[in-house]
Short mmCIF file of C-alpha atoms in Angstrom, two decimals:
data_model
loop_
_atom_site.label_atom_id
_atom_site.label_comp_id
_atom_site.label_asym_id
_atom_site.label_seq_id
_atom_site.Cartn_x
_atom_site.Cartn_y
_atom_site.Cartn_z
CA MET A 1 -21.82 11.40 -39.53
CA THR A 2 -18.70 13.73 -40.84
CA LEU A 3 -15.56 13.98 -40.91
CA LYS A 4 -15.97 16.62 -38.82
CA ASN A 5 -18.53 14.61 -36.05
CA GLN A 6 -16.20 11.93 -36.00
CA LEU A 7 -13.72 14.28 -35.17
CA ILE A 8 -14.85 15.44 -32.16
CA LYS A 9 -16.16 11.82 -31.05
CA LEU A 10 -12.89 10.68 -30.92
CA SER A 11 -11.47 13.72 -29.30
CA GLU A 12 -13.90 13.13 -26.71
CA GLU A 13 -13.58 9.65 -26.34
CA LYS A 14 -9.38 10.67 -26.27
CA THR A 15 -10.21 12.80 -23.74
CA ASN A 16 -12.32 10.48 -21.42
CA LEU A 17 -9.43 7.55 -22.19
CA GLU A 18 -6.90 10.52 -20.52
CA ARG A 19 -9.01 11.21 -17.75
CA LYS A 20 -9.57 7.24 -16.91
CA GLU A 21 -5.79 7.08 -17.55
CA LYS A 22 -5.22 9.78 -15.15
CA ASP A 23 -7.76 8.39 -12.38
CA LEU A 24 -6.18 4.75 -12.68
CA GLU A 25 -2.25 6.11 -12.06
CA LYS A 26 -3.53 8.01 -8.92
CA LYS A 27 -5.39 4.84 -8.04
CA ASN A 28 -2.44 2.54 -8.78
CA LYS A 29 -0.44 5.02 -6.67
CA GLU A 30 -2.80 4.88 -3.31
CA LEU A 31 -2.76 1.42 -3.63
CA GLN A 32 1.36 1.34 -3.53
CA ASP A 33 1.21 4.13 -0.94
CA GLU A 34 -1.21 1.85 1.03
CA LYS A 35 1.11 -1.41 0.26
CA GLN A 36 4.26 0.64 1.98
CA SER A 37 2.10 1.66 4.72
CA GLY A 38 1.27 -2.11 5.40
CA LYS A 39 4.44 -3.22 4.86
CA GLU A 40 6.06 -0.72 7.26
CA ARG A 41 3.34 -1.58 9.61
CA GLU A 42 3.84 -5.31 9.53
CA ASP A 43 7.86 -4.53 10.15
CA LYS A 44 7.03 -2.78 12.81
CA LEU A 45 4.65 -5.46 14.58
CA LYS A 46 7.50 -7.80 13.91
CA LYS A 47 10.35 -5.92 15.72
CA GLU A 48 7.91 -5.51 18.20
CA LEU A 49 6.90 -9.21 18.56
CA GLU A 50 10.72 -9.88 18.75
CA GLU A 51 11.34 -7.54 21.65
CA LYS A 52 8.31 -9.05 23.70
CA LYS A 53 9.62 -12.38 23.02
CA LYS A 54 13.07 -11.30 24.44
CA GLU A 55 11.61 -9.83 27.34
CA MET A 56 9.55 -13.00 28.17
CA GLU A 57 13.15 -15.30 27.74
CA ARG A 58 14.60 -12.88 30.47
CA SER A 59 12.03 -12.60 32.66
CA GLN A 60 11.75 -16.69 32.76
CA LEU A 61 15.81 -17.33 32.87
CA GLN A 62 15.42 -14.02 35.77
CA ALA A 63 12.45 -16.93 37.23
CA GLN A 64 14.58 -19.94 36.92
CA ASN A 65 18.24 -18.07 38.48
CA LEU A 66 15.45 -17.37 41.48
CA GLN A 67 14.47 -20.83 41.81
#
């Protein structure tokens, strides 16, 4: 293999590696965004659960007061 052919091959490998790196960076960003969305959803559901618990406690207190 001539030096020119080696250079061409290495150039192609470099291009492929750069493309793979960009793909991995994109995938990583998507996963980070998904993780953040999941965290936000979890926080929202926890807040809703706490509100429901407080509502139940109030309802139980009201029921006890009526007895």
